[in-house]
Tab-separated table of C-alpha atoms in Angstrom:
chain	number	residue	atom	x	y	z
J	141	MET	CA	-58.150	55.593	62.803
J	142	VAL	CA	-58.051	53.368	65.264
J	143	GLU	CA	-60.965	50.633	65.673
J	144	TYR	CA	-62.270	47.722	68.292
J	145	ARG	CA	-63.995	44.402	68.015
J	146	LEU	CA	-65.850	44.329	71.184
J	147	GLU	CA	-63.940	42.130	73.076
J	148	ASP	CA	-60.852	44.487	72.402
J	149	LEU	CA	-62.936	47.275	73.610
J	150	ALA	CA	-64.038	45.573	76.448
J	151	ARG	CA	-60.438	44.698	77.893
J	152	ILE	CA	-59.372	48.252	76.933
J	153	SER	CA	-62.179	50.490	78.627
J	154	GLY	CA	-62.452	48.013	81.574
J	155	VAL	CA	-66.273	47.376	80.769
J	156	SER	CA	-67.364	43.776	80.325
J	157	ALA	CA	-68.737	42.902	76.657
J	158	ARG	CA	-72.183	42.409	77.879
J	159	ASN	CA	-72.314	46.222	79.768
J	160	ILE	CA	-70.980	47.528	76.282
J	161	ARG	CA	-74.091	45.646	74.808
J	162	ALA	CA	-76.176	46.324	77.329
J	163	TYR	CA	-75.415	50.142	77.046
J	164	ARG	CA	-75.727	49.939	73.716
J	165	GLU	CA	-79.484	48.613	73.613
J	166	ARG	CA	-80.344	51.565	76.310
J	167	GLY	CA	-79.375	54.317	73.970
J	168	LEU	CA	-75.735	55.452	75.943
J	169	LEU	CA	-73.829	53.990	73.992
J	170	ASP	CA	-73.468	54.787	70.263
J	171	SER	CA	-73.928	52.181	67.597
J	172	PRO	CA	-70.776	50.724	66.010
J	173	ARG	CA	-70.046	50.667	62.460
J	174	ARG	CA	-70.857	47.453	60.812
J	175	VAL	CA	-69.629	45.517	57.999
J	176	GLY	CA	-71.435	42.463	57.439
J	177	ARG	CA	-71.878	40.742	60.952
J	178	SER	CA	-68.721	42.494	62.231
J	179	ALA	CA	-68.825	45.396	64.800
J	180	TYR	CA	-66.414	48.110	65.220
J	181	TYR	CA	-65.899	50.266	67.764
J	182	GLY	CA	-63.775	53.430	67.229
J	183	GLU	CA	-62.391	55.676	69.970
J	184	ARG	CA	-65.837	57.736	70.642
J	185	HIS	CA	-67.076	55.012	71.986
J	186	LEU	CA	-64.156	54.248	74.476
J	187	ALA	CA	-64.322	57.977	75.542
J	188	GLN	CA	-68.237	57.410	75.854
J	189	LEU	CA	-67.359	53.976	77.879
J	190	THR	CA	-65.209	56.441	80.090
J	191	ALA	CA	-67.915	58.996	80.780
J	192	ILE	CA	-70.450	56.687	81.968
J	193	SER	CA	-67.995	55.016	84.316
J	194	GLN	CA	-67.600	58.194	85.933
J	195	LEU	CA	-71.200	59.045	86.305
J	196	LEU	CA	-72.369	56.061	87.049
J	197	ALA	CA	-69.416	56.280	90.172
J	198	LYS	CA	-70.798	59.650	91.187
J	199	GLY	CA	-74.228	58.066	91.748
J	200	PHE	CA	-76.147	58.744	88.342
J	201	ASN	CA	-78.514	55.954	86.984
J	202	SER	CA	-78.214	54.723	83.324
J	203	ALA	CA	-81.760	56.408	82.459
J	204	HIS	CA	-79.971	60.036	83.821
J	205	ILE	CA	-77.036	59.221	81.788
J	206	ALA	CA	-79.233	57.721	78.517
J	207	GLU	CA	-81.009	61.226	78.871
J	208	PHE	CA	-77.676	63.733	79.283
J	209	PHE	CA	-76.231	61.990	76.044
J	210	ALA	CA	-79.098	62.090	74.530
J	211	GLY	CA	-79.619	65.768	74.909
J	212	LEU	CA	-75.862	66.332	74.049
J	213	ARG	CA	-76.118	64.876	70.774
J	214	SER	CA	-79.240	67.175	69.899
J	215	GLY	CA	-76.763	70.088	70.447
J	216	LYS	CA	-77.893	71.131	73.568
J	217	ASP	CA	-75.966	72.765	75.793
J	218	LEU	CA	-75.159	71.642	79.530
J	219	PRO	CA	-77.822	73.494	81.211
J	220	ASP	CA	-80.819	72.288	78.645
J	221	THR	CA	-79.184	68.677	78.879
J	222	LEU	CA	-79.704	68.861	82.704
J	223	GLY	CA	-83.348	70.507	82.288
J	224	ILE	CA	-82.446	73.272	84.345
J	225	GLN	CA	-81.634	77.342	83.844
J	226	SER	CA	-78.529	78.837	83.959
J	227	SER	CA	-79.509	82.401	85.609
J	228	GLY	CA	-76.080	83.567	84.852
J	229	TRP	CA	-74.374	81.910	87.206
J	230	SER	CA	-71.948	80.152	83.754
J	231	ARG	CA	-69.761	82.451	82.488
J	232	PRO	CA	-68.633	81.813	78.709
J	233	LYS	CA	-64.380	80.748	78.261
J	234	VAL	CA	-62.660	83.459	77.181
J	235	LEU	CA	-59.151	83.233	74.810
J	236	THR	CA	-57.351	86.843	74.994
J	237	LEU	CA	-55.474	86.521	71.707
J	238	ASN	CA	-52.153	87.772	71.654
J	239	VAL	CA	-52.768	90.486	68.191
J	240	ASP	CA	-52.585	93.882	68.083
J	241	PRO	CA	-56.200	95.204	68.601
J	242	ALA	CA	-55.388	98.393	66.228
J	243	ASP	CA	-55.048	96.025	63.321
J	244	ASP	CA	-57.171	95.731	60.284
J	245	ASP	CA	-57.916	92.005	60.217
J	246	VAL	CA	-58.906	92.232	63.913
J	247	ARG	CA	-61.127	95.477	63.354
J	248	THR	CA	-62.836	93.172	60.368
J	249	LEU	CA	-63.630	90.342	62.993
J	250	VAL	CA	-64.885	92.650	65.717
J	251	GLU	CA	-67.144	93.940	63.019
J	252	PHE	CA	-68.068	90.784	62.131
J	253	GLY	CA	-68.708	90.075	65.711
J	254	LEU	CA	-66.250	87.006	65.775
J	255	VAL	CA	-63.962	88.697	68.237
J	256	ARG	CA	-64.132	91.869	70.952
J	257	ILE	CA	-61.877	94.590	72.243
J	258	ALA	CA	-61.802	94.349	76.140
J	259	GLU	CA	-59.300	96.518	78.520
J	260	GLY	CA	-56.974	96.773	74.908
J	261	SER	CA	-57.097	93.164	74.181
J	262	VAL	CA	-58.481	90.924	71.936
J	263	GLU	CA	-60.906	88.138	73.382
J	264	VAL	CA	-62.584	85.250	71.774
J	265	THR	CA	-65.789	83.366	73.179
J	266	ASP	CA	-67.592	81.607	70.961
J	267	PRO	CA	-66.543	77.842	71.975
J	268	ALA	CA	-65.095	76.477	68.627
J	269	LEU	CA	-62.749	79.211	68.031
J	270	VAL	CA	-61.552	79.018	71.374
J	271	THR	CA	-61.025	75.659	71.045
J	272	PHE	CA	-59.240	76.398	67.481
J	273	LEU	CA	-57.312	79.143	68.161
J	274	SER	CA	-56.471	77.775	71.930
J	275	GLY	CA	-54.027	74.784	69.813
J	276	ALA	CA	-53.127	77.419	67.260
J	277	GLU	CA	-49.370	77.872	67.054
J	278	ASP	CA	-49.707	80.971	64.987
J	279	GLN	CA	-52.703	83.126	66.220
J	280	ARG	CA	-51.493	86.207	64.141
J	281	LEU	CA	-52.357	83.728	60.777
J	282	CYS	CA	-55.632	82.633	61.912
J	283	VAL	CA	-56.451	85.978	62.697
J	284	ARG	CA	-55.733	86.872	59.005
J	285	THR	CA	-57.322	83.491	57.270
J	286	MET	CA	-60.303	84.621	59.619
J	287	ALA	CA	-60.930	88.040	58.659
J	288	GLU	CA	-60.144	86.853	54.493
J	289	LEU	CA	-62.606	84.186	54.947
J	290	ALA	CA	-65.345	86.622	56.714
J	291	ARG	CA	-64.702	89.466	53.998
J	292	SER	CA	-64.959	86.888	50.930
J	293	THR	CA	-67.834	85.095	52.280
J	294	ASP	CA	-70.048	88.211	53.425
J	295	THR	CA	-72.194	88.905	50.341
J	296	ALA	CA	-73.019	84.918	49.903
J	297	ILE	CA	-74.039	84.826	53.457
J	298	ASP	CA	-76.105	87.432	53.130
J	299	ARG	CA	-77.922	85.886	50.270
J	300	LEU	CA	-77.901	82.802	51.993
J	301	ALA	CA	-79.891	84.658	54.741
J	302	GLU	CA	-82.047	86.326	52.650
J	303	SER	CA	-83.285	82.893	51.184
J	304	THR	CA	-83.564	81.071	53.938
J	305	ALA	CA	-85.864	83.702	55.430
J	306	ALA	CA	-87.654	83.796	52.124
J	307	ALA	CA	-88.718	79.893	52.347
J	308	VAL	CA	-89.406	79.940	55.698
J	309	ALA	CA	-91.771	82.807	55.470
J	310	GLU	CA	-93.428	80.859	52.527
J	311	HIS	CA	-93.941	77.692	54.789
J	312	GLU	CA	-97.087	77.423	56.173
J	313	GLY	CA	-97.370	75.609	59.739
J	314	ALA	CA	-93.707	75.974	60.488
J	315	PRO	CA	-93.088	76.063	64.160
J	316	SER	CA	-92.817	79.473	65.914
J	317	ASP	CA	-89.833	81.698	67.438
J	318	ASP	CA	-87.365	79.831	69.220
J	319	ARG	CA	-87.776	76.611	68.396
J	320	LEU	CA	-88.119	77.698	64.286
J	321	ARG	CA	-84.905	79.468	64.565
J	322	GLU	CA	-83.189	76.385	65.983
J	323	LEU	CA	-84.829	74.020	62.952
J	324	THR	CA	-83.169	77.067	60.262
J	325	ARG	CA	-79.866	76.735	61.973
J	326	ALA	CA	-79.565	73.111	62.130
J	327	VAL	CA	-80.766	72.931	58.172
J	328	VAL	CA	-78.643	75.420	57.080
J	329	SER	CA	-75.595	74.737	59.123
J	330	ALA	CA	-75.939	70.791	57.977
J	331	GLY	CA	-76.598	71.876	54.015
J	332	VAL	CA	-73.354	74.409	54.419
J	333	ASP	CA	-70.987	71.884	56.383
J	334	ARG	CA	-72.251	69.041	53.473
J	335	ALA	CA	-71.247	72.076	51.025
J	336	LEU	CA	-68.021	72.635	52.438
J	337	ARG	CA	-66.879	68.945	52.725
J	338	ALA	CA	-67.629	68.538	48.862
J	339	GLY	CA	-65.543	71.808	48.083
J	340	LEU	CA	-62.264	71.205	50.069
J	341	THR	CA	-61.979	67.820	49.705
J	342	PRO	CA	-59.309	67.769	46.731
J	343	ALA	CA	-60.493	65.704	43.386
J	344	ASP	CA	-59.458	62.795	42.869
């Protein structure tokens, strides 16, 4: 992982060290990694500075940019971050897979809602899956792996959903409706991600 000191980041990004500090204080730039009194910045910070410079050039002020970034960090999509309704004008990116629609693994993925069949083609609309599968060298292998994962985790996921619903039902004063669903997804997703990191990390 490439890391930069403040002076190096300023030189590479073309943004002065003074402005970098100001962006950090205003919430535009993520905090650096600190070791003692030293601060280290990474590629994420460089990408953020590039985005900030581009947005400033388009006429957005620092307050707007800080608001945009805060929304994106919280997991909102672009229309929510901008505070507008999509009204159906934005279309999800669709990836067509080069696999047989009649394949058993494809049927499994359709059943689990991970892909769909449209006009005889296998399509993926989930943004994370689109990104992953777009860069895959062997889509057929990915489909087989996804189907095996879906089948092997199905029962465990059902139990997780049941226990989550029971825990929410017992909690008095919880947020309602959409906010409760968002909160539940965030907590459960973080827990699953933590467990996966632990389970997939090779033992020393």
